[in-house]
Short mmCIF file of C-alpha atoms in Angstrom, two decimals:
data_model
loop_
_atom_site.label_atom_id
_atom_site.label_comp_id
_atom_site.label_asym_id
_atom_site.label_seq_id
_atom_site.Cartn_x
_atom_site.Cartn_y
_atom_site.Cartn_z
CA UNK A 449 0.00 0.00 0.00
CA UNK A 450 1.15 3.52 -0.76
CA UNK A 451 0.87 5.01 2.72
CA UNK A 452 2.05 7.99 4.71
CA UNK A 453 2.61 7.48 8.43
CA UNK A 454 2.86 10.04 11.19
CA UNK A 455 3.62 8.19 14.39
CA UNK A 456 3.15 11.11 16.80
CA UNK A 457 -0.55 11.91 17.33
CA UNK A 458 0.23 14.80 19.68
CA UNK A 459 3.26 16.88 20.56
CA UNK A 460 3.95 19.97 22.60
CA UNK A 461 6.81 22.45 22.72
CA UNK A 462 7.66 25.53 24.69
CA UNK A 463 7.55 28.82 22.88
CA UNK A 464 10.91 29.70 21.23
CA UNK A 465 12.12 26.11 21.33
CA UNK A 466 12.57 23.65 18.47
CA UNK A 467 10.36 20.68 17.68
CA UNK A 468 10.57 17.92 15.07
CA UNK A 469 7.55 16.14 13.62
CA UNK A 470 8.13 12.72 12.07
CA UNK A 471 6.79 11.29 8.83
CA UNK A 472 7.55 8.13 6.88
CA UNK A 473 6.03 7.01 3.62
CA UNK A 474 5.92 4.17 1.21
CA UNK A 475 6.22 4.48 -2.54
CA UNK A 476 7.44 2.60 -5.58
CA UNK A 477 7.89 5.79 -7.57
CA UNK A 478 11.33 7.29 -8.09
CA UNK A 479 10.28 10.87 -8.60
CA UNK A 480 7.64 12.37 -6.34
CA UNK A 481 6.88 15.34 -4.15
CA UNK A 482 6.45 15.63 -0.40
CA UNK A 483 4.58 18.29 1.52
CA UNK A 484 3.82 19.46 5.01
CA UNK A 485 0.48 21.19 5.51
CA UNK A 486 -0.65 23.08 8.58
CA UNK A 487 -4.30 23.02 9.67
CA UNK A 488 -5.14 25.54 12.40
CA UNK A 489 -8.47 25.44 14.27
CA UNK A 490 -10.07 27.28 11.33
CA UNK A 491 -9.42 24.02 9.40
CA UNK A 492 -7.89 25.86 6.45
CA UNK A 493 -5.16 23.78 4.78
CA UNK A 494 -1.98 25.88 4.59
CA UNK A 495 1.14 24.71 2.79
CA UNK A 496 4.20 24.86 5.04
CA UNK A 497 6.91 23.38 2.88
CA UNK A 498 7.46 21.29 -0.25
CA UNK A 499 10.28 18.89 -1.18
CA UNK A 500 11.05 17.39 -4.56
CA UNK A 501 12.35 13.85 -4.18
CA UNK A 502 15.02 14.21 -6.85
CA UNK A 503 16.61 17.13 -5.00
CA UNK A 504 19.10 16.11 -2.33
CA UNK A 505 19.06 19.49 -0.64
CA UNK A 506 16.59 19.75 2.22
CA UNK A 507 13.91 22.40 1.71
CA UNK A 508 13.84 25.37 4.05
CA UNK A 509 11.19 28.03 4.51
CA UNK A 510 12.07 30.57 7.21
CA UNK A 511 11.68 28.77 10.58
CA UNK A 512 10.58 25.54 8.90
CA UNK A 513 12.96 22.98 7.47
CA UNK A 514 12.83 19.33 6.55
CA UNK A 515 15.13 16.39 6.99
CA UNK A 516 14.54 14.33 3.86
CA UNK A 517 16.08 10.86 3.88
CA UNK A 518 15.10 9.30 0.57
CA UNK A 519 16.56 5.86 1.17
CA UNK A 520 14.81 5.61 4.52
CA UNK A 521 11.62 7.18 3.09
CA UNK A 522 11.58 9.66 5.93
CA UNK A 523 10.48 13.29 5.77
CA UNK A 524 10.51 15.08 9.13
CA UNK A 525 9.60 18.71 9.74
CA UNK A 526 11.64 20.88 12.08
CA UNK A 527 10.10 24.04 13.48
CA UNK A 528 12.63 26.41 15.02
CA UNK A 529 11.83 29.24 17.43
CA UNK A 530 8.29 27.93 17.88
CA UNK A 531 5.57 30.54 18.12
CA UNK A 532 2.10 30.38 19.63
CA UNK A 533 0.67 30.72 16.13
CA UNK A 534 2.31 27.44 15.16
CA UNK A 535 -0.28 25.61 17.26
CA UNK A 536 -2.15 23.48 14.74
CA UNK A 537 -2.49 20.02 13.28
CA UNK A 538 0.29 19.20 10.83
CA UNK A 539 -0.15 16.78 7.96
CA UNK A 540 2.58 15.15 5.96
CA UNK A 541 1.59 14.28 2.40
CA UNK A 542 3.01 12.65 -0.69
CA UNK A 543 2.06 13.50 -4.23
CA UNK A 544 1.13 10.35 -6.08
CA UNK A 545 1.10 9.31 -9.67
CA UNK A 546 0.13 11.17 -12.79
CA UNK A 547 -3.03 12.68 -11.35
CA UNK A 548 -1.12 14.51 -8.64
CA UNK A 549 -3.40 13.48 -5.82
CA UNK A 550 -2.09 13.91 -2.29
CA UNK A 551 -1.95 11.02 0.16
CA UNK A 552 -2.01 12.35 3.71
CA UNK A 553 -0.74 11.00 6.98
CA UNK A 554 -2.92 10.84 10.07
CA UNK A 555 -1.70 14.19 11.35
CA UNK A 556 0.20 15.42 14.41
CA UNK A 557 -1.43 17.92 16.74
CA UNK A 558 1.18 20.41 17.89
CA UNK A 559 0.64 22.66 20.85
CA UNK A 560 3.03 25.51 21.50
CA UNK A 561 3.01 26.50 25.16
CA UNK A 562 3.81 29.99 26.40
CA UNK B 554 -2.28 35.43 -3.58
CA UNK B 555 -5.26 34.04 -5.56
CA UNK B 556 -7.72 31.90 -3.67
CA UNK B 557 -9.92 28.90 -4.18
CA UNK B 558 -13.45 29.80 -3.12
CA UNK B 559 -15.91 27.29 -1.70
CA UNK B 560 -19.59 27.79 -0.99
CA UNK B 561 -21.41 27.35 1.27
CA UNK B 562 -19.09 27.27 4.25
CA UNK B 563 -21.58 25.14 6.15
CA UNK B 564 -24.40 22.98 4.78
CA UNK B 565 -26.95 21.12 6.85
CA UNK B 566 -29.13 18.52 5.16
CA UNK B 567 -31.42 15.65 5.94
CA UNK B 568 -30.35 12.09 5.27
CA UNK B 569 -31.37 11.03 1.78
CA UNK B 570 -31.31 14.54 0.34
CA UNK B 571 -29.10 15.67 -2.51
CA UNK B 572 -26.42 18.26 -1.89
CA UNK B 573 -24.18 20.19 -4.25
CA UNK B 574 -20.96 21.66 -2.98
CA UNK B 575 -19.49 24.43 -5.07
CA UNK B 576 -15.95 25.55 -5.75
CA UNK B 577 -14.45 28.30 -7.87
CA UNK B 578 -10.84 27.30 -8.60
CA UNK B 579 -8.03 29.67 -9.47
CA UNK B 580 -8.44 30.61 -13.11
CA UNK B 581 -5.18 29.22 -14.53
CA UNK B 582 -5.37 25.88 -12.73
CA UNK B 583 -5.82 22.71 -14.76
CA UNK B 584 -6.06 19.93 -12.19
CA UNK B 585 -8.88 19.85 -9.65
CA UNK B 586 -9.59 17.70 -6.63
CA UNK B 587 -12.09 17.02 -3.90
CA UNK B 588 -10.97 15.80 -0.49
CA UNK B 589 -12.91 15.17 2.68
CA UNK B 590 -11.99 15.19 6.35
CA UNK B 591 -14.11 13.64 9.05
CA UNK B 592 -13.58 15.61 12.26
CA UNK B 593 -10.34 14.65 13.98
CA UNK B 594 -9.25 12.36 11.19
CA UNK B 595 -6.93 12.63 8.22
CA UNK B 596 -7.70 14.27 4.93
CA UNK B 597 -8.89 11.70 2.37
CA UNK B 598 -8.73 11.91 -1.41
CA UNK B 599 -12.06 11.60 -3.21
CA UNK B 600 -11.52 12.43 -6.87
CA UNK B 601 -9.24 14.19 -9.34
CA UNK B 602 -10.48 15.97 -12.45
CA UNK B 603 -8.49 17.01 -15.51
CA UNK B 604 -9.42 18.02 -19.03
CA UNK B 605 -13.09 17.89 -18.13
CA UNK B 606 -13.12 14.31 -16.95
CA UNK B 607 -12.37 12.26 -13.87
CA UNK B 608 -8.73 11.12 -13.90
CA UNK B 609 -8.81 9.14 -10.66
CA UNK B 610 -11.26 8.36 -7.89
CA UNK B 611 -11.04 6.64 -4.55
CA UNK B 612 -13.16 3.85 -3.09
CA UNK B 613 -15.13 6.48 -1.19
CA UNK B 614 -16.26 8.06 -4.46
CA UNK B 615 -19.06 5.64 -5.28
CA UNK B 616 -22.13 6.01 -7.49
CA UNK B 617 -23.66 8.49 -5.06
CA UNK B 618 -20.94 11.02 -5.90
CA UNK B 619 -20.41 12.99 -9.08
CA UNK B 620 -18.35 15.97 -10.17
CA UNK B 621 -18.60 18.40 -13.02
CA UNK B 622 -17.23 21.66 -14.30
CA UNK B 623 -20.00 22.71 -16.64
CA UNK B 624 -19.06 26.30 -17.41
CA UNK B 625 -15.28 26.23 -17.16
CA UNK B 626 -15.27 27.99 -13.82
CA UNK B 627 -17.39 26.34 -11.13
CA UNK B 628 -16.31 22.87 -10.03
CA UNK B 629 -19.04 21.02 -8.18
CA UNK B 630 -19.35 17.90 -6.07
CA UNK B 631 -22.79 16.34 -5.90
CA UNK B 632 -23.91 13.73 -3.40
CA UNK B 633 -27.20 12.25 -4.63
CA UNK B 634 -28.58 10.71 -1.46
CA UNK B 635 -26.66 11.74 1.61
CA UNK B 636 -25.91 9.36 4.47
CA UNK B 637 -25.02 10.18 8.06
CA UNK B 638 -21.44 9.08 7.40
CA UNK B 639 -21.09 11.72 4.68
CA UNK B 640 -20.87 14.33 7.43
CA UNK B 641 -17.40 15.85 7.02
CA UNK B 642 -15.46 18.87 5.86
CA UNK B 643 -15.13 18.81 2.08
CA UNK B 644 -12.15 20.57 0.52
CA UNK B 645 -11.77 21.60 -3.08
CA UNK B 646 -8.20 22.00 -4.38
CA UNK B 647 -6.45 22.88 -7.58
CA UNK B 648 -3.06 23.23 -9.19
CA UNK B 649 -1.40 24.17 -12.47
CA UNK B 650 0.66 21.03 -12.70
CA UNK B 651 0.92 17.75 -10.82
CA UNK B 652 4.28 18.70 -9.32
CA UNK B 653 3.25 22.03 -7.91
CA UNK B 654 1.57 22.72 -4.60
CA UNK B 655 -2.14 22.26 -4.19
CA UNK B 656 -4.17 25.33 -3.38
CA UNK B 657 -6.99 24.40 -1.02
CA UNK B 658 -10.29 26.16 -0.49
CA UNK B 659 -11.47 26.91 3.03
CA UNK B 660 -13.84 23.95 2.97
CA UNK B 661 -17.55 23.21 3.26
CA UNK B 662 -18.66 21.58 6.49
CA UNK B 663 -21.46 19.16 5.59
CA UNK B 664 -23.72 17.99 8.40
CA UNK B 665 -26.18 15.20 7.57
CA UNK B 666 -28.96 14.81 10.13
#
C-alpha cells in the first residue's frame, strides 16, 4: 500500500524552542513530491513546505525545514523558534502518480506553550 | 495570492437529500480535486479531475458522488442521497501542474442529520 505514516498523534513544545515532527512514507515511484500542511483550528489547509524527491538538498522556509532521507523514506519537519501561532495540526503528504493526488498521513497535533 | 473559493461554508441537510458543494478554482489551474476530512481524522482523497473528466477516484467516491465543471469555472461535487457518514469537511483544491503545490479552499462543512 502507498501510505504515509505520522507516528506522533500529539506533541507539545515551549515557545521559542525547536520541535521535530516525524513522517515516513511508502512508494514505488522514483520521482515524487512531499509536503507538510498546517491546519489551524479554522481548518484551512496551509502549505508549510514542499520537497522534490530528486533534490538532495533539504527544503527550508524561514523557521521551517525538513530532513529528507530518501533511502529511509523519511520526511521530518523541524520548526525552530516555535511561536504560539504554530499551534495546529500538521499533515505530511506525498504527491502520487500522474493525477497529482495527495496522500495524507494521520496528522500530528502540535501545541506551542507559552 | 489568488484563492480557491468554496460555498457554502456550512451545509446542513437531511439524510437522503441531494447536496451540491461548489468551488471556484483559481483561473489558470488545470487539475482539480475534492478531499474530505471527518472531524479529527486525516484528509482523504475523493476524486481528481483534468481536461473535463475524472482522472482518478477513490473507493469512497461511489455512485452516489459525481463531479462536473460545466461552465469552465465552477467545479461542483454532488452527493445524490446523503448518508449520516457523509458528514465531514469537504475541501476543493487545484493546481497548475501535478508537481506544484495544491491550493486548497477553506472547505464546506457538511452535516447530515
